[in-house]
Amino acid sequence: MEMKKIIQGSRHADVTFHRDGRIDLTAHVVKALDLHEGDVINIAELGERYPEHFIFVARRAVDATGRHSGICRPVKRGGNYQRVYSKCLTDYILHRCQASDSQALRVGAPTQLTGIGQALPLIIPHKKP
């Protein structure tokens, strides 16, 4: 007899990338990165053969003069989650995940990266070729 799980996973995604460039960040990510309205996020790739990906704050709102891609905005007043628009970041992640419309990812524990500071590893599912 084969065992079947009723609930496949009990944890929701932390970051969702959509084809139109929208990136939704949960309150967990916002708190872990200490994100505020106007902060700019980016994604770093570390490694060559099996790269790791990290989401981090590229610029704080007080330092972000001019036009930037990836600016955090609150979704609704009083909410703890934020939304970012960056077609470049979403296209990159969707390509990496071999997804067409959207990709929901979890993040790992916060870590310190040299030259970057606080970052969260993105857990990208491994797809078989």
Coordinates of N, CA, C and O in Angstrom, one line a residue:
M1 N 0.8 -1.2 0.0 CA 0.0 0.0 0.0 C 0.9 1.2 0.0 O 1.8 1.3 0.7
E2 N 0.6 2.2 -0.9 CA 1.3 3.4 -1.0 C 0.7 4.5 -0.1 O -0.5 4.7 -0.1
M3 N 1.6 5.2 0.7 CA 1.1 6.3 1.5 C 1.0 7.6 0.7 O 1.9 7.9 -0.1
K4 N 0.0 8.3 1.0 CA -0.2 9.6 0.3 C -0.4 10.7 1.3 O -1.3 10.5 2.2
K5 N 0.3 11.8 1.2 CA 0.1 12.9 2.1 C -1.1 13.7 1.7 O -1.4 13.9 0.5
I6 N -1.9 14.1 2.7 CA -3.1 14.9 2.5 C -2.7 16.4 2.2 O -3.1 17.0 1.3
I7 N -1.8 16.9 3.1 CA -1.3 18.3 2.9 C 0.1 18.1 2.4 O 1.0 17.6 3.1
Q8 N 0.4 18.6 1.2 CA 1.7 18.4 0.6 C 2.8 19.3 1.2 O 3.9 18.9 1.4
G9 N 2.4 20.5 1.6 CA 3.3 21.4 2.2 C 2.6 22.4 3.1 O 1.5 22.8 2.8
S10 N 3.2 22.7 4.3 CA 2.4 23.6 5.2 C 3.0 25.0 5.2 O 2.5 25.8 6.0
R11 N 4.0 25.3 4.4 CA 4.6 26.6 4.5 C 4.3 27.3 3.1 O 4.5 26.7 2.1
H12 N 3.8 28.5 3.2 CA 3.6 29.3 2.1 C 4.8 29.9 1.5 O 5.8 30.0 2.2
A13 N 4.8 30.3 0.2 CA 5.9 30.9 -0.4 C 6.2 32.3 0.2 O 5.3 33.0 0.7
D14 N 7.4 32.7 0.2 CA 7.8 34.0 0.7 C 7.9 35.1 -0.3 O 7.7 36.3 -0.1
V15 N 8.3 34.7 -1.5 CA 8.5 35.7 -2.6 C 7.8 35.0 -3.9 O 8.1 33.9 -4.2
T16 N 7.0 35.8 -4.6 CA 6.3 35.3 -5.8 C 6.7 36.3 -6.9 O 6.5 37.5 -6.8
F17 N 7.2 35.7 -8.0 CA 7.6 36.4 -9.2 C 6.5 36.2 -10.3 O 6.2 35.0 -10.5
H18 N 6.0 37.2 -10.9 CA 5.0 37.1 -11.9 C 5.5 37.6 -13.2 O 6.4 38.5 -13.3
R19 N 5.0 37.1 -14.3 CA 5.5 37.4 -15.7 C 5.4 38.9 -16.0 O 6.3 39.4 -16.7
D20 N 4.5 39.6 -15.5 CA 4.3 41.0 -15.8 C 5.3 41.9 -15.1 O 5.3 43.1 -15.2
G21 N 6.2 41.3 -14.2 CA 7.2 42.1 -13.5 C 6.9 42.3 -12.1 O 7.7 42.9 -11.3
R22 N 5.8 41.9 -11.6 CA 5.4 42.1 -10.2 C 6.1 41.0 -9.3 O 6.1 39.9 -9.7
I23 N 6.6 41.5 -8.2 CA 7.2 40.6 -7.2 C 6.5 40.9 -5.9 O 6.5 42.1 -5.4
D24 N 5.9 39.9 -5.3 CA 5.2 40.0 -4.0 C 6.1 39.5 -2.9 O 6.6 38.4 -3.0
L25 N 6.3 40.3 -1.9 CA 7.2 40.0 -0.8 C 6.3 39.8 0.5 O 5.6 40.8 0.8
T26 N 6.4 38.7 1.2 CA 5.6 38.5 2.4 C 6.2 39.3 3.5 O 7.3 39.8 3.5
A27 N 5.4 39.4 4.6 CA 5.8 40.1 5.8 C 7.1 39.5 6.4 O 8.0 40.3 6.9
H28 N 7.3 38.2 6.2 CA 8.5 37.6 6.7 C 9.7 38.1 6.0 O 10.7 38.5 6.7
V29 N 9.7 38.3 4.7 CA 10.8 38.8 4.0 C 11.0 40.3 4.3 O 12.2 40.8 4.5
V30 N 9.9 41.1 4.4 CA 10.0 42.5 4.7 C 10.7 42.7 6.0 O 11.6 43.5 6.2
K31 N 10.3 41.9 7.0 CA 10.9 42.0 8.4 C 12.3 41.6 8.4 O 13.2 42.2 9.0
A32 N 12.6 40.5 7.7 CA 14.0 39.9 7.7 C 15.0 40.9 7.1 O 16.2 41.0 7.5
L33 N 14.6 41.6 6.0 CA 15.5 42.5 5.3 C 15.3 44.0 5.8 O 16.0 44.9 5.3
D34 N 14.4 44.2 6.8 CA 14.1 45.5 7.3 C 13.7 46.5 6.1 O 14.3 47.6 6.0
L35 N 12.8 46.0 5.3 CA 12.4 46.8 4.1 C 11.4 47.9 4.5 O 10.5 47.7 5.3
H36 N 11.6 49.0 3.8 CA 10.7 50.2 4.0 C 10.3 50.7 2.6 O 11.0 50.4 1.6
E37 N 9.3 51.4 2.5 CA 8.8 52.0 1.3 C 10.0 52.8 0.6 O 10.6 53.6 1.3
G38 N 10.2 52.5 -0.6 CA 11.3 53.2 -1.3 C 12.6 52.5 -1.4 O 13.5 52.9 -2.2
D39 N 12.8 51.5 -0.6 CA 14.0 50.7 -0.6 C 14.1 49.9 -2.0 O 13.0 49.6 -2.5
V40 N 15.3 49.7 -2.4 CA 15.5 49.0 -3.7 C 16.1 47.6 -3.5 O 17.1 47.5 -2.8
I41 N 15.4 46.6 -4.0 CA 16.0 45.2 -3.9 C 16.7 44.8 -5.1 O 16.5 45.3 -6.2
N42 N 17.5 43.7 -5.0 CA 18.2 43.1 -6.1 C 18.4 41.6 -5.8 O 18.1 41.2 -4.6
I43 N 18.9 40.9 -6.8 CA 19.2 39.5 -6.6 C 20.6 39.3 -6.9 O 21.1 39.8 -8.0
A44 N 21.3 38.5 -6.1 CA 22.7 38.2 -6.4 C 22.8 36.7 -6.7 O 22.1 35.9 -6.1
E45 N 23.7 36.4 -7.6 CA 24.0 35.0 -7.9 C 25.4 34.7 -7.4 O 26.4 35.4 -7.7
L46 N 25.6 33.6 -6.7 CA 26.9 33.3 -6.1 C 27.2 31.8 -6.5 O 26.5 30.9 -6.2
G47 N 28.3 31.6 -7.2 CA 28.7 30.3 -7.7 C 28.5 30.2 -9.2 O 27.7 30.9 -9.8
E48 N 29.2 29.2 -9.8 CA 29.1 29.0 -11.2 C 28.3 27.8 -11.6 O 27.3 27.8 -12.2
R49 N 28.8 26.6 -11.2 CA 28.2 25.4 -11.6 C 26.8 25.2 -11.0 O 25.8 24.8 -11.6
Y50 N 26.7 25.4 -9.7 CA 25.4 25.3 -8.9 C 25.2 26.6 -8.2 O 25.5 26.7 -7.0
P51 N 24.8 27.6 -8.9 CA 24.7 28.9 -8.2 C 23.6 29.0 -7.2 O 22.6 28.4 -7.2
E52 N 23.9 29.8 -6.1 CA 22.9 30.1 -5.1 C 22.5 31.5 -5.4 O 23.2 32.4 -5.9
H53 N 21.2 31.8 -5.1 CA 20.6 33.1 -5.4 C 20.2 33.7 -4.1 O 19.6 33.0 -3.2
F54 N 20.4 35.0 -3.9 CA 20.1 35.7 -2.7 C 19.3 37.0 -3.1 O 19.6 37.7 -4.0
I55 N 18.3 37.3 -2.3 CA 17.6 38.6 -2.4 C 18.1 39.5 -1.3 O 18.3 39.1 -0.2
F56 N 18.4 40.8 -1.7 CA 19.0 41.7 -0.7 C 18.6 43.1 -1.0 O 18.0 43.4 -2.1
V57 N 18.8 44.0 -0.1 CA 18.6 45.5 -0.3 C 19.7 46.1 -1.0 O 20.8 46.1 -0.5
A58 N 19.5 46.6 -2.2 CA 20.6 47.2 -3.0 C 20.8 48.6 -2.5 O 21.9 49.1 -2.5
R59 N 19.7 49.3 -2.2 CA 19.8 50.7 -1.8 C 18.6 51.0 -0.8 O 17.5 50.5 -1.0
R60 N 18.9 51.7 0.2 CA 17.9 52.2 1.1 C 17.2 53.4 0.5 O 17.8 54.1 -0.3
A61 N 16.0 53.7 0.9 CA 15.2 54.8 0.4 C 15.9 56.1 0.5 O 15.9 56.9 -0.4
V62 N 16.6 56.3 1.6 CA 17.3 57.6 1.8 C 18.5 57.8 0.8 O 18.8 58.9 0.5
D63 N 19.0 56.7 0.3 CA 20.1 56.8 -0.7 C 19.7 56.6 -2.1 O 20.5 56.7 -3.0
A64 N 18.4 56.3 -2.4 CA 18.0 56.0 -3.7 C 17.4 57.2 -4.4 O 16.2 57.5 -4.5
T65 N 18.4 58.0 -5.0 CA 18.0 59.2 -5.7 C 17.9 58.8 -7.2 O 18.6 57.9 -7.7
G66 N 17.0 59.3 -7.9 CA 16.8 59.0 -9.4 C 15.9 57.8 -9.6 O 15.2 57.4 -8.7
R67 N 15.9 57.3 -10.8 CA 15.0 56.2 -11.1 C 15.7 54.8 -10.9 O 16.9 54.6 -11.2
H68 N 15.0 53.9 -10.3 CA 15.5 52.6 -10.0 C 14.5 51.5 -10.3 O 13.3 51.8 -10.2
S69 N 15.0 50.4 -10.7 CA 14.1 49.2 -10.9 C 14.1 48.4 -9.6 O 15.2 48.3 -8.9
G70 N 13.0 47.9 -9.1 CA 12.9 47.1 -7.9 C 12.7 47.9 -6.7 O 13.1 47.5 -5.6
I71 N 11.9 49.0 -6.8 CA 11.5 49.8 -5.6 C 10.4 49.2 -4.9 O 9.4 48.8 -5.5
C72 N 10.5 49.1 -3.5 CA 9.5 48.5 -2.7 C 8.4 49.5 -2.4 O 8.6 50.6 -2.1
R73 N 7.1 49.0 -2.5 CA 6.0 49.8 -2.2 C 5.0 48.9 -1.4 O 4.8 47.8 -1.7
P74 N 4.4 49.5 -0.4 CA 3.4 48.8 0.4 C 2.2 48.4 -0.5 O 1.8 49.2 -1.3
V75 N 1.6 47.3 -0.3 CA 0.5 46.8 -1.1 C -0.8 47.6 -0.6 O -1.6 48.0 -1.4
K76 N -1.0 47.6 0.7 CA -2.1 48.4 1.3 C -1.7 49.0 2.6 O -0.8 48.5 3.3
R77 N -2.4 50.1 3.0 CA -2.1 50.8 4.2 C -2.2 49.9 5.4 O -3.3 49.2 5.5
G78 N -1.2 49.8 6.2 CA -1.3 49.0 7.4 C -0.8 47.6 7.2 O -0.7 46.8 8.2
G79 N -0.6 47.2 6.0 CA -0.2 45.8 5.7 C 1.3 45.7 5.9 O 2.1 46.7 5.8
N80 N 1.8 44.5 6.2 CA 3.2 44.3 6.4 C 3.9 43.7 5.2 O 5.1 43.4 5.3
Y81 N 3.2 43.5 4.1 CA 3.9 43.0 2.9 C 4.1 44.1 1.9 O 3.4 45.1 1.9
Q82 N 5.0 43.8 0.9 CA 5.3 44.8 -0.1 C 5.3 44.3 -1.5 O 5.4 43.0 -1.6
R83 N 5.3 45.1 -2.4 CA 5.3 44.7 -3.8 C 6.4 45.5 -4.5 O 6.6 46.7 -4.2
V84 N 7.0 44.9 -5.5 CA 8.1 45.4 -6.3 C 7.8 45.2 -7.7 O 7.2 44.1 -8.0
Y85 N 8.2 46.1 -8.6 CA 8.1 45.8 -10.0 C 9.5 45.8 -10.7 O 10.2 46.8 -10.5
S86 N 9.8 44.7 -11.3 CA 11.1 44.6 -12.0 C 11.0 43.5 -13.0 O 11.1 42.3 -12.7
K87 N 10.8 43.9 -14.3 CA 10.7 42.9 -15.3 C 12.0 42.1 -15.5 O 12.0 40.9 -15.7
C88 N 13.1 42.8 -15.3 CA 14.4 42.1 -15.4 C 14.6 41.0 -14.4 O 15.0 39.9 -14.7
L89 N 14.3 41.3 -13.1 CA 14.4 40.3 -12.1 C 13.4 39.1 -12.3 O 13.8 38.0 -12.1
T90 N 12.2 39.4 -12.6 CA 11.2 38.4 -12.8 C 11.6 37.5 -14.0 O 11.5 36.3 -13.9
D91 N 12.0 38.1 -15.1 CA 12.4 37.3 -16.3 C 13.6 36.4 -15.9 O 13.6 35.2 -16.3
Y92 N 14.5 36.9 -15.1 CA 15.7 36.1 -14.7 C 15.2 34.9 -13.9 O 15.6 33.7 -14.2
I93 N 14.4 35.1 -12.9 CA 14.0 34.0 -12.0 C 13.1 33.0 -12.8 O 13.2 31.8 -12.6
L94 N 12.2 33.5 -13.6 CA 11.3 32.6 -14.3 C 12.1 31.7 -15.3 O 11.8 30.6 -15.4
H95 N 13.1 32.3 -15.9 CA 14.0 31.5 -16.7 C 14.8 30.5 -15.9 O 14.9 29.3 -16.3
R96 N 15.3 30.9 -14.8 CA 16.1 29.9 -13.9 C 15.2 28.8 -13.4 O 15.6 27.7 -13.3
C97 N 13.9 29.1 -13.2 CA 13.0 28.1 -12.6 C 12.2 27.3 -13.7 O 11.4 26.5 -13.4
Q98 N 12.5 27.7 -15.0 CA 11.8 27.1 -16.1 C 10.3 27.2 -16.0 O 9.5 26.3 -16.2
A99 N 9.8 28.4 -15.5 CA 8.4 28.7 -15.3 C 7.9 29.6 -16.4 O 8.7 30.4 -17.0
S100 N 6.6 29.6 -16.7 CA 6.1 30.5 -17.7 C 5.4 31.7 -17.2 O 5.6 32.8 -17.6
D101 N 4.5 31.5 -16.2 CA 3.7 32.6 -15.8 C 4.1 33.2 -14.4 O 4.2 34.4 -14.3
S102 N 4.3 32.4 -13.4 CA 4.7 32.8 -12.1 C 5.5 31.7 -11.4 O 5.4 30.6 -11.7
Q103 N 6.2 32.2 -10.4 CA 7.0 31.2 -9.6 C 7.0 31.7 -8.2 O 7.4 32.8 -7.9
A104 N 6.5 30.9 -7.3 CA 6.5 31.2 -5.8 C 7.7 30.5 -5.2 O 7.9 29.3 -5.4
L105 N 8.5 31.2 -4.5 CA 9.7 30.7 -3.8 C 9.7 30.9 -2.4 O 9.2 31.9 -1.9
R106 N 10.4 30.0 -1.7 CA 10.6 30.2 -0.2 C 12.0 30.8 -0.1 O 12.9 30.7 -1.0
V107 N 12.3 31.3 1.1 CA 13.6 31.9 1.4 C 14.2 31.1 2.6 O 13.4 30.5 3.4
G108 N 15.5 31.1 2.7 CA 16.2 30.5 3.8 C 16.5 31.4 4.9 O 15.9 32.6 4.9
A109 N 17.3 31.0 5.8 CA 17.7 31.9 7.0 C 18.5 33.1 6.5 O 19.3 32.9 5.6
P110 N 18.3 34.2 7.2 CA 19.1 35.4 6.8 C 20.6 35.1 7.0 O 21.1 34.4 7.9
T111 N 21.4 35.6 6.1 CA 22.9 35.5 6.1 C 23.6 36.8 5.7 O 22.9 37.6 5.1
Q112 N 24.8 36.9 6.2 CA 25.6 38.1 5.8 C 26.5 37.8 4.6 O 27.2 36.8 4.7
L113 N 26.4 38.6 3.6 CA 27.3 38.4 2.4 C 28.3 39.5 2.4 O 27.9 40.7 2.5
T114 N 29.5 39.2 2.1 CA 30.6 40.2 2.0 C 30.2 41.2 0.8 O 29.9 40.8 -0.3
G115 N 30.3 42.5 1.1 CA 30.0 43.5 0.1 C 28.5 43.8 -0.1 O 28.2 44.7 -0.8
I116 N 27.7 42.9 0.5 CA 26.2 43.1 0.3 C 25.5 43.4 1.6 O 24.6 44.2 1.7
G117 N 25.9 42.6 2.6 CA 25.2 42.8 3.9 C 24.2 41.7 4.1 O 24.3 40.6 3.6
Q118 N 23.1 42.0 4.8 CA 22.0 41.0 5.1 C 21.4 40.6 3.8 O 21.0 41.4 2.9
A119 N 21.2 39.3 3.6 CA 20.6 38.7 2.4 C 19.8 37.5 2.8 O 20.1 36.8 3.8
L120 N 18.8 37.1 2.0 CA 18.0 35.9 2.2 C 18.2 35.0 1.0 O 18.1 35.4 -0.2
P121 N 18.6 33.7 1.2 CA 18.8 32.8 0.1 C 17.4 32.4 -0.5 O 16.5 32.2 0.3
L122 N 17.3 32.5 -1.8 CA 16.1 32.0 -2.5 C 16.2 30.5 -2.7 O 17.2 30.1 -3.3
I123 N 15.2 29.8 -2.4 CA 15.2 28.3 -2.6 C 14.6 28.0 -3.9 O 13.4 28.1 -4.0
I124 N 15.4 27.8 -4.9 CA 14.9 27.5 -6.2 C 14.9 26.0 -6.5 O 15.8 25.3 -6.3
P125 N 13.7 25.6 -6.9 CA 13.5 24.1 -7.1 C 14.4 23.6 -8.2 O 14.5 24.3 -9.2
H126 N 14.9 22.4 -8.1 CA 15.8 21.8 -9.1 C 14.9 21.1 -10.1 O 14.1 20.3 -9.7
K127 N 15.0 21.5 -11.3 CA 14.2 20.8 -12.4 C 15.1 19.9 -13.2 O 16.2 20.2 -13.5
K128 N 14.5 18.7 -13.4 CA 15.3 17.8 -14.2 C 15.3 18.2 -15.7 O 14.2 18.6 -16.2
P129 N 16.4 18.0 -16.4 CA 16.4 18.4 -17.8 C 15.5 17.5 -18.7 O 15.2 16.5 -18.4

